PDB file of C-alpha atoms in Angstrom:
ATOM      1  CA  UNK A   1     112.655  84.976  85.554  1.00 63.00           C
ATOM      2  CA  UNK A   2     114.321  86.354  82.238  1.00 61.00           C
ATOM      3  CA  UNK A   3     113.470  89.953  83.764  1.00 63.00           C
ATOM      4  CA  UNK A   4     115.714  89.060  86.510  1.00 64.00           C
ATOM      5  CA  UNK A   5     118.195  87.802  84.846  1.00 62.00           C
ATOM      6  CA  UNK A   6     118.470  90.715  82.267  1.00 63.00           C
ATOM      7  CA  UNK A   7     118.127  93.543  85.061  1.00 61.00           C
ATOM      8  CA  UNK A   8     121.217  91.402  86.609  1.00 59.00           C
ATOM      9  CA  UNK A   9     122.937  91.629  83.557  1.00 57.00           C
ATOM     10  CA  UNK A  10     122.281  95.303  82.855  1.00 62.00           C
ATOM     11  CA  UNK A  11     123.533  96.565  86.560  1.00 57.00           C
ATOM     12  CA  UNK A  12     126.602  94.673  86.108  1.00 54.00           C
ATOM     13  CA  UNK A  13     127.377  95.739  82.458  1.00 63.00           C
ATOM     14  CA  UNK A  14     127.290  99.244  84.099  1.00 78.00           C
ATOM     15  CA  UNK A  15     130.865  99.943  84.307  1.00 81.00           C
ATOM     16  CA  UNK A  16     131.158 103.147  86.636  1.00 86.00           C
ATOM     17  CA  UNK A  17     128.761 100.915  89.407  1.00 90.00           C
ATOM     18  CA  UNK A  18     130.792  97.767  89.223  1.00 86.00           C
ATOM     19  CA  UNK A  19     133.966 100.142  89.531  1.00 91.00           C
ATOM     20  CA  UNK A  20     133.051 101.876  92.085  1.00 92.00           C
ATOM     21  CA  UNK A  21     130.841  99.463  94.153  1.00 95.00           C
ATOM     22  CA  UNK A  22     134.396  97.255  94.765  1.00 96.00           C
ATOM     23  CA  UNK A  23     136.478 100.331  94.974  1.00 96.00           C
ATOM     24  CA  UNK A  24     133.888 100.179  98.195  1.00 96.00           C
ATOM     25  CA  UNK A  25     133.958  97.326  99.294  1.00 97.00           C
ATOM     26  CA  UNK A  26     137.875  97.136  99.220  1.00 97.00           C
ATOM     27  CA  UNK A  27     138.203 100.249 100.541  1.00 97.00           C
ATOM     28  CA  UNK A  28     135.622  99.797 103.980  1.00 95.00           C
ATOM     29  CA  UNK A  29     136.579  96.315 104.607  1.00 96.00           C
ATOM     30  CA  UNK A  30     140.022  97.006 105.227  1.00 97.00           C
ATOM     31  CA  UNK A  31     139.339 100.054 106.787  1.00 96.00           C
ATOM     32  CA  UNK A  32     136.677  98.362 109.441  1.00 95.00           C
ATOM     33  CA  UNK A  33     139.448  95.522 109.643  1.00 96.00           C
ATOM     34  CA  UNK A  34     141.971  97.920 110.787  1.00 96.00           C
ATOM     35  CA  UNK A  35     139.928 100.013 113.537  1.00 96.00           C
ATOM     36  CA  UNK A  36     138.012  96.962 114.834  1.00 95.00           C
ATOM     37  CA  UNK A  37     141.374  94.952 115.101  1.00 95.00           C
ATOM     38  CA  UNK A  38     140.859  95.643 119.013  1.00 96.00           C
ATOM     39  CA  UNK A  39     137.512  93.973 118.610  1.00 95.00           C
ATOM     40  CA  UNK A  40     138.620  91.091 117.212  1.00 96.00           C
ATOM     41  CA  UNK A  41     141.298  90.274 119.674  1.00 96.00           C
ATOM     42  CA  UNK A  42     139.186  90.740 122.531  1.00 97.00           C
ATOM     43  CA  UNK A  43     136.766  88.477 121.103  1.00 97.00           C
ATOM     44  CA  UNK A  44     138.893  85.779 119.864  1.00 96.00           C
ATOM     45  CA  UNK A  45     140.216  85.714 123.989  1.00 96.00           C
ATOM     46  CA  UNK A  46     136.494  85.902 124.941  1.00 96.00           C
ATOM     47  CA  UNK A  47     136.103  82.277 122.618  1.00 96.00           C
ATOM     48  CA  UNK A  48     139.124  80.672 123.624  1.00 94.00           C
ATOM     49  CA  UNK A  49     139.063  80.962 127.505  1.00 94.00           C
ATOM     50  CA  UNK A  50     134.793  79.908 127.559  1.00 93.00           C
ATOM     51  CA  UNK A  51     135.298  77.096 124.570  1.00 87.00           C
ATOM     52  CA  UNK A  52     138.437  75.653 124.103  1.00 84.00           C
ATOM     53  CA  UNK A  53     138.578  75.268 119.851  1.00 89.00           C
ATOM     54  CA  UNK A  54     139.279  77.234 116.895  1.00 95.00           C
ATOM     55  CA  UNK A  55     138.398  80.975 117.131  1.00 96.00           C
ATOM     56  CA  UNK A  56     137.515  81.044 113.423  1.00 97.00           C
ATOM     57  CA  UNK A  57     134.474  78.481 112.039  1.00 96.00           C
ATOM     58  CA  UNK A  58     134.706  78.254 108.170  1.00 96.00           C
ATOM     59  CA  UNK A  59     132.204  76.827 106.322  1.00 95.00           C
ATOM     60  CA  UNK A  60     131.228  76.047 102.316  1.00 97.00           C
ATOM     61  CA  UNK A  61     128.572  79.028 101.221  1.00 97.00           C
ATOM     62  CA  UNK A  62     127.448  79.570  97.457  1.00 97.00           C
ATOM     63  CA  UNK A  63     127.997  82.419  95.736  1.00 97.00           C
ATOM     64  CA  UNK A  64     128.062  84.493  92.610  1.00 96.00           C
ATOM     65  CA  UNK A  65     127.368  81.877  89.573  1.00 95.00           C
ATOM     66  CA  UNK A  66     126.877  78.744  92.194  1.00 96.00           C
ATOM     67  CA  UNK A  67     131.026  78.575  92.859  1.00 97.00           C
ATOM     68  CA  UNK A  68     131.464  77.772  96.469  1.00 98.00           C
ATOM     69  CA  UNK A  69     133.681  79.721  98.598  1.00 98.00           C
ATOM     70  CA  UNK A  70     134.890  79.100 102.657  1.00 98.00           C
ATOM     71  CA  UNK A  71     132.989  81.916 104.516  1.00 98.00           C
ATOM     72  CA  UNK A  72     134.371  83.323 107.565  1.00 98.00           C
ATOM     73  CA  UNK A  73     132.510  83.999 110.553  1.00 97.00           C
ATOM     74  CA  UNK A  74     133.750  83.625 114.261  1.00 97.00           C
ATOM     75  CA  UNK A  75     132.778  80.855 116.017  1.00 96.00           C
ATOM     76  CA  UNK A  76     129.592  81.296 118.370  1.00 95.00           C
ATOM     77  CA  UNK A  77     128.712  77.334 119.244  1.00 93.00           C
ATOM     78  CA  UNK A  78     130.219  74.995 120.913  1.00 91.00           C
ATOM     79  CA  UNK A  79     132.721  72.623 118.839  1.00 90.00           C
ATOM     80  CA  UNK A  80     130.364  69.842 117.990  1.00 86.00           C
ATOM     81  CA  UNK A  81     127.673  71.696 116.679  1.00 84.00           C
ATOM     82  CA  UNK A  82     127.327  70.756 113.510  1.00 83.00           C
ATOM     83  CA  UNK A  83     127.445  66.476 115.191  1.00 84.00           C
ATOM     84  CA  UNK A  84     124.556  67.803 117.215  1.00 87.00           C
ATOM     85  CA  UNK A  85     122.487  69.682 114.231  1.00 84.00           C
ATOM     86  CA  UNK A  86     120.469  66.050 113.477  1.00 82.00           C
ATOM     87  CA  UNK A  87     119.535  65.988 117.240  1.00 84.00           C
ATOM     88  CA  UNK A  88     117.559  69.038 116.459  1.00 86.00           C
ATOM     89  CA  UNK A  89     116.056  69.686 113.387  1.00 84.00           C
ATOM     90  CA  UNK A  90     112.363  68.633 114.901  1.00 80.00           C
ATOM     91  CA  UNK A  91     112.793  72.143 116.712  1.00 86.00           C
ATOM     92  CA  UNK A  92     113.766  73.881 113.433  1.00 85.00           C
ATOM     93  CA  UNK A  93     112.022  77.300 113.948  1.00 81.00           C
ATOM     94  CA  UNK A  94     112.565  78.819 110.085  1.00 81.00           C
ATOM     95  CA  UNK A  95     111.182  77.494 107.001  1.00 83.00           C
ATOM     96  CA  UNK A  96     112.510  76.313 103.487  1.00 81.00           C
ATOM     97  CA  UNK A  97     115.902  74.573 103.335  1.00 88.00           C
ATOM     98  CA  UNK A  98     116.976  77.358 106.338  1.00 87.00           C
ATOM     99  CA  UNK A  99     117.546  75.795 110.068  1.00 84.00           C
ATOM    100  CA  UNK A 100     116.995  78.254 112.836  1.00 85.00           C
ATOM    101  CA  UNK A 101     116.514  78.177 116.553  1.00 86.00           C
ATOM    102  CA  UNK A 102     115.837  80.718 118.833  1.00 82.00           C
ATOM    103  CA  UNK A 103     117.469  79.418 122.064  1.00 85.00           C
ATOM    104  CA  UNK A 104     119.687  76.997 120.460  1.00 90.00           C
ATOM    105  CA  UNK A 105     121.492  74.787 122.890  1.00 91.00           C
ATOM    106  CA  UNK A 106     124.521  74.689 120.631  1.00 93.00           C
ATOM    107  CA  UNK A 107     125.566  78.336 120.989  1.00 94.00           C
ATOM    108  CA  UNK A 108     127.908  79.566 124.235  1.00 95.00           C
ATOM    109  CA  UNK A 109     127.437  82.313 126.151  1.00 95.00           C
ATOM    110  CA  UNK A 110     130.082  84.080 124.171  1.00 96.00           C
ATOM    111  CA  UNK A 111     128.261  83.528 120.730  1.00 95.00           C
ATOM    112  CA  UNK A 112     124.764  84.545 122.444  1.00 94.00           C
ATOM    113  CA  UNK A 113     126.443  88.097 122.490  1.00 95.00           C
ATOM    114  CA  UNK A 114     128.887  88.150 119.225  1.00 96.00           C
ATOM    115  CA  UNK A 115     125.584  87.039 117.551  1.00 93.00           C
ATOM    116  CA  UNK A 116     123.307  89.524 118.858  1.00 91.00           C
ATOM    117  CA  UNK A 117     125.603  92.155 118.086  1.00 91.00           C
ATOM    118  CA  UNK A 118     126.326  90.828 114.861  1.00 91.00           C
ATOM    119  CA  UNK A 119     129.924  91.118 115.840  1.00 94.00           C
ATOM    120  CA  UNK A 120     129.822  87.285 114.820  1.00 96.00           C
ATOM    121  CA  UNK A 121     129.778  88.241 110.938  1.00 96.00           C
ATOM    122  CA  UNK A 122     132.716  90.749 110.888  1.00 96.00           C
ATOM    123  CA  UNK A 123     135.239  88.124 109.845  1.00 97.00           C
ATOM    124  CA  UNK A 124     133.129  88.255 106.603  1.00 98.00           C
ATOM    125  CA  UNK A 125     135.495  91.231 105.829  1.00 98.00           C
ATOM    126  CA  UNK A 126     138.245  89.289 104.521  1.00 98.00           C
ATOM    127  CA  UNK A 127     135.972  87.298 101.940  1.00 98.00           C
ATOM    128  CA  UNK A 128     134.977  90.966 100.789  1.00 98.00           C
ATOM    129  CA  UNK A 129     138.832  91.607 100.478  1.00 97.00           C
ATOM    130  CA  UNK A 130     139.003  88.410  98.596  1.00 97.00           C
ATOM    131  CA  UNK A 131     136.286  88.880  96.063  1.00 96.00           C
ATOM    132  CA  UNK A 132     134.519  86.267  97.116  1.00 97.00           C
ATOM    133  CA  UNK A 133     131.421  88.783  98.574  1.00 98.00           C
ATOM    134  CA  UNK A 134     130.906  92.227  98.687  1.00 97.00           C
ATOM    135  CA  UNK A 135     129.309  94.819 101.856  1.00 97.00           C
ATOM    136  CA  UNK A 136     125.861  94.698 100.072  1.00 97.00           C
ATOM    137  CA  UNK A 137     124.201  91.525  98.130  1.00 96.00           C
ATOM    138  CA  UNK A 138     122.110  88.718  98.841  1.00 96.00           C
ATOM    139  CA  UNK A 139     123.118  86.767 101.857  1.00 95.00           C
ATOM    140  CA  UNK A 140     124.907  83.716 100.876  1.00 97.00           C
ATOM    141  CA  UNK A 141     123.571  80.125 102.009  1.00 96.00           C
ATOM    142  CA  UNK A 142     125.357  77.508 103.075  1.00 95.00           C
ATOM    143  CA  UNK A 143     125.821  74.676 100.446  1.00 95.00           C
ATOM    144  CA  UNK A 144     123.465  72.308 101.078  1.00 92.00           C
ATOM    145  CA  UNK A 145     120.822  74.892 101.699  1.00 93.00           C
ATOM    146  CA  UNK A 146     121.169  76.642  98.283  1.00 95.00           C
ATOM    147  CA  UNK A 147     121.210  73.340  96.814  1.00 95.00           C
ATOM    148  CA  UNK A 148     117.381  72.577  97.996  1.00 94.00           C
ATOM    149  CA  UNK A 149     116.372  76.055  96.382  1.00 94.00           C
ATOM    150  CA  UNK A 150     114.134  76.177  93.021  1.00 94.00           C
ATOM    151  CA  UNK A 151     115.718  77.401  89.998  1.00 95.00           C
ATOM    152  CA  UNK A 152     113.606  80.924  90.888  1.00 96.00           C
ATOM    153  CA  UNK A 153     114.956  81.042  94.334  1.00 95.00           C
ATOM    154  CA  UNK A 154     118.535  80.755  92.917  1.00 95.00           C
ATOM    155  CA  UNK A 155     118.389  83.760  90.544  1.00 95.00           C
ATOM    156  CA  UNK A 156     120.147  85.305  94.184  1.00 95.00           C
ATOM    157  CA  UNK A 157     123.230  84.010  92.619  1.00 96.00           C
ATOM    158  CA  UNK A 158     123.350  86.184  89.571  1.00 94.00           C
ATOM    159  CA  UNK A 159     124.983  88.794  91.777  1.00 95.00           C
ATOM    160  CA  UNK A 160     128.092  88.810  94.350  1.00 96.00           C
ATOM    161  CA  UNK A 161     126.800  87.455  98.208  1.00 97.00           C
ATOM    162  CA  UNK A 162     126.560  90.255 100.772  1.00 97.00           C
ATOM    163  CA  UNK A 163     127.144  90.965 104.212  1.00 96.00           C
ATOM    164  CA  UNK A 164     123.895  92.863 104.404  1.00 94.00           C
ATOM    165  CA  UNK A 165     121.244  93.115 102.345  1.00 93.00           C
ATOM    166  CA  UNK A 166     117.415  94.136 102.524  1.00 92.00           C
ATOM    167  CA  UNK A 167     116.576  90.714 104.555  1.00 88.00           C
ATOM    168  CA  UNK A 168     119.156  92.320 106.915  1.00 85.00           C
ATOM    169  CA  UNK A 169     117.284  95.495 107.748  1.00 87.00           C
ATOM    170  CA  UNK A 170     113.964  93.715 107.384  1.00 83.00           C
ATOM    171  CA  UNK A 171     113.305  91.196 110.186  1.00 69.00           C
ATOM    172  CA  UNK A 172     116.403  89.017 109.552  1.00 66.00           C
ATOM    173  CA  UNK A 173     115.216  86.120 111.377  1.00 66.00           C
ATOM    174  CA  UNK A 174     111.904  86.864 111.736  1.00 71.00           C
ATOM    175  CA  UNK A 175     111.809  87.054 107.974  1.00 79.00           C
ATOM    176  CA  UNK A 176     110.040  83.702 105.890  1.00 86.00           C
ATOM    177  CA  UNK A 177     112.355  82.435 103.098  1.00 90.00           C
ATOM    178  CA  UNK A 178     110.169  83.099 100.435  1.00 92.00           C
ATOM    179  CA  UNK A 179     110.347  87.390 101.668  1.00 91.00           C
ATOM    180  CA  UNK A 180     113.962  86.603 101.966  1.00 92.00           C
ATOM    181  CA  UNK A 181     113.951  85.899  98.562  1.00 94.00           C
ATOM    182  CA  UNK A 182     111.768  88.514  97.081  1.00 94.00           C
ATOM    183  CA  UNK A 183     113.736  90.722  98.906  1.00 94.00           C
ATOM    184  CA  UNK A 184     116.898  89.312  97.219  1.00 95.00           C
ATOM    185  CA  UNK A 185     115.554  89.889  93.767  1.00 96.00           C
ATOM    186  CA  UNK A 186     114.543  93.180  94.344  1.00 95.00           C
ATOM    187  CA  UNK A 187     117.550  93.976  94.971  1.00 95.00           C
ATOM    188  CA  UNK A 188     119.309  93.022  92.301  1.00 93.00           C
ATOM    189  CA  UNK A 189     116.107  94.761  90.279  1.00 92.00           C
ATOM    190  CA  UNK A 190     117.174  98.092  91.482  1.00 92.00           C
ATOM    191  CA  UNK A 191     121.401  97.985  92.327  1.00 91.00           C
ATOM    192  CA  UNK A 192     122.340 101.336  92.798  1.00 92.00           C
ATOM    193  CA  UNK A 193     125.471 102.823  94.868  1.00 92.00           C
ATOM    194  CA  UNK A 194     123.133 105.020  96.524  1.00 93.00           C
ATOM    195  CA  UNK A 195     120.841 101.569  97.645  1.00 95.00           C
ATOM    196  CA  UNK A 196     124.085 100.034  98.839  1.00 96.00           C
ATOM    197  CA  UNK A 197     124.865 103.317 100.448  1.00 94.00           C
ATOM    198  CA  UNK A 198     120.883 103.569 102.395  1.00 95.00           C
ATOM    199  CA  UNK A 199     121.412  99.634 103.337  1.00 95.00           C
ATOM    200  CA  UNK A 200     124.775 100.219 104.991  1.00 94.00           C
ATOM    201  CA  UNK A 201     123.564 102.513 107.055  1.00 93.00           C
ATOM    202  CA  UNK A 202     119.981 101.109 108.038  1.00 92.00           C
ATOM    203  CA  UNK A 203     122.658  98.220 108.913  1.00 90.00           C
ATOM    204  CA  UNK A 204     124.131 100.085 111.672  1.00 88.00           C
ATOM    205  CA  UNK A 205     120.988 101.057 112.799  1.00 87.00           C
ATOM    206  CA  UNK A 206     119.698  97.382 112.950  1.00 84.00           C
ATOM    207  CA  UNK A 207     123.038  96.201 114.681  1.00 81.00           C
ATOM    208  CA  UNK A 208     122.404  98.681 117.240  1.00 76.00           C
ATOM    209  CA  UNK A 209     118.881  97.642 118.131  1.00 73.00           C
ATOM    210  CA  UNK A 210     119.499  93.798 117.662  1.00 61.00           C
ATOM    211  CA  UNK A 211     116.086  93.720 115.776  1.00 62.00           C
ATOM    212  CA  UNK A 212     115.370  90.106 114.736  1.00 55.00           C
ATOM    213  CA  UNK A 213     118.815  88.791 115.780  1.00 60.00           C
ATOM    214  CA  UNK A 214     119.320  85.224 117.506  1.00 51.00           C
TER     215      UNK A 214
END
């Protein structure tokens, strides 16, 4: 555990990566926010005129250091799914504190695409703008998730939540929790520009094939 926490604390003591890695992030999020604006639009008429609610759904995720930030995604189920979230949990397909379900009754016919495509997470841009995450890092759990995790499992917070990471590119639902978070601390083990750099782009290639998205 103290290896973790010291390689943590090394990467982010390294001034010219912590520079640079949010002279990315700040940089590429607004760009992508800018030449997907068309995306966005269409998308947010593609919600309203299916499901009649907000466009956006925010919810509490943890991040860096356990604070809590709103995360941004757009919305892909129906207004009252989280009521409806009880009704279900006997056909919880994931394990840990995670709640997954493949065909899950809850999501229109609009999210069943945005989610596939991973078009779904691109709101996620603005919390990079914000600070509050960054293009690479551990993906960050919703509250009451992370707050079921072991004090090993929550070394993911040392670092700045993600909207990819090596889970991404590895399986992403298909993944268990424990490889999710192995793969979070090996990542922050070996933070580099040029890792954040190779899972960017294996990103796009996963988005493309839709490989363990539901």
């Amino acid at each position: 555990m103290a290896e973790i926490a010291n390689c943590a604390v090394q990467a982010e003591s390294r001034l010219f990566y912590h520079i640079c890695k949010r002279i990315m992030d700040v940089v590429c999020s607004a760009a992508a926010l800018a030449v997907l604006s068309p995306i966005f639009l269409a998308v947010a008429v593609a919600i309203k005129l299916e499901d009649k609610g907000p466009v956006i759904f925010t919810q509490n995720r943890t991040g860096k250091d356990g604070k809590v930030f709103r995360m941004y995604k757009f919305r892909s189920m129906y207004v009252d799914a989280e009521k409806r979230r009880s009704e279900l949990l006997a056909r919880n397909e994931a394990d840990g504190p995670l709640f997954k379900i493949a065909d899950d009754p809850r999501v229109t016919k609009v999210g069943r695409f945005i989610r596939r495509t991973s078009i779904d997470e691109l709101p996620q841009l603005v919390n990079i703008l914000k600070g509050e995450m960054s293009i690479v890092g551990p993906r960050p759990l919703v509250t009451y998730e992370q707050n079921q995790c072991t004090e090993y499992q929550a070394q993911r917070l040392l670092v700045k939540p993600g909207l990819t990471c090596i889970w991404q590119v590895s399986g992403r639902s298909d993944t268990s929790f424990d490889e999710l978070i192995e793969m979070d601390l090996e990542y922050i083990r070996n933070q580099s520009l040029w890792l954040d750099i190779k899972l960017i782009l294996k990103t796009v290639v996963v988005v493309f094939t839709h490989k363990g998205a539901y």
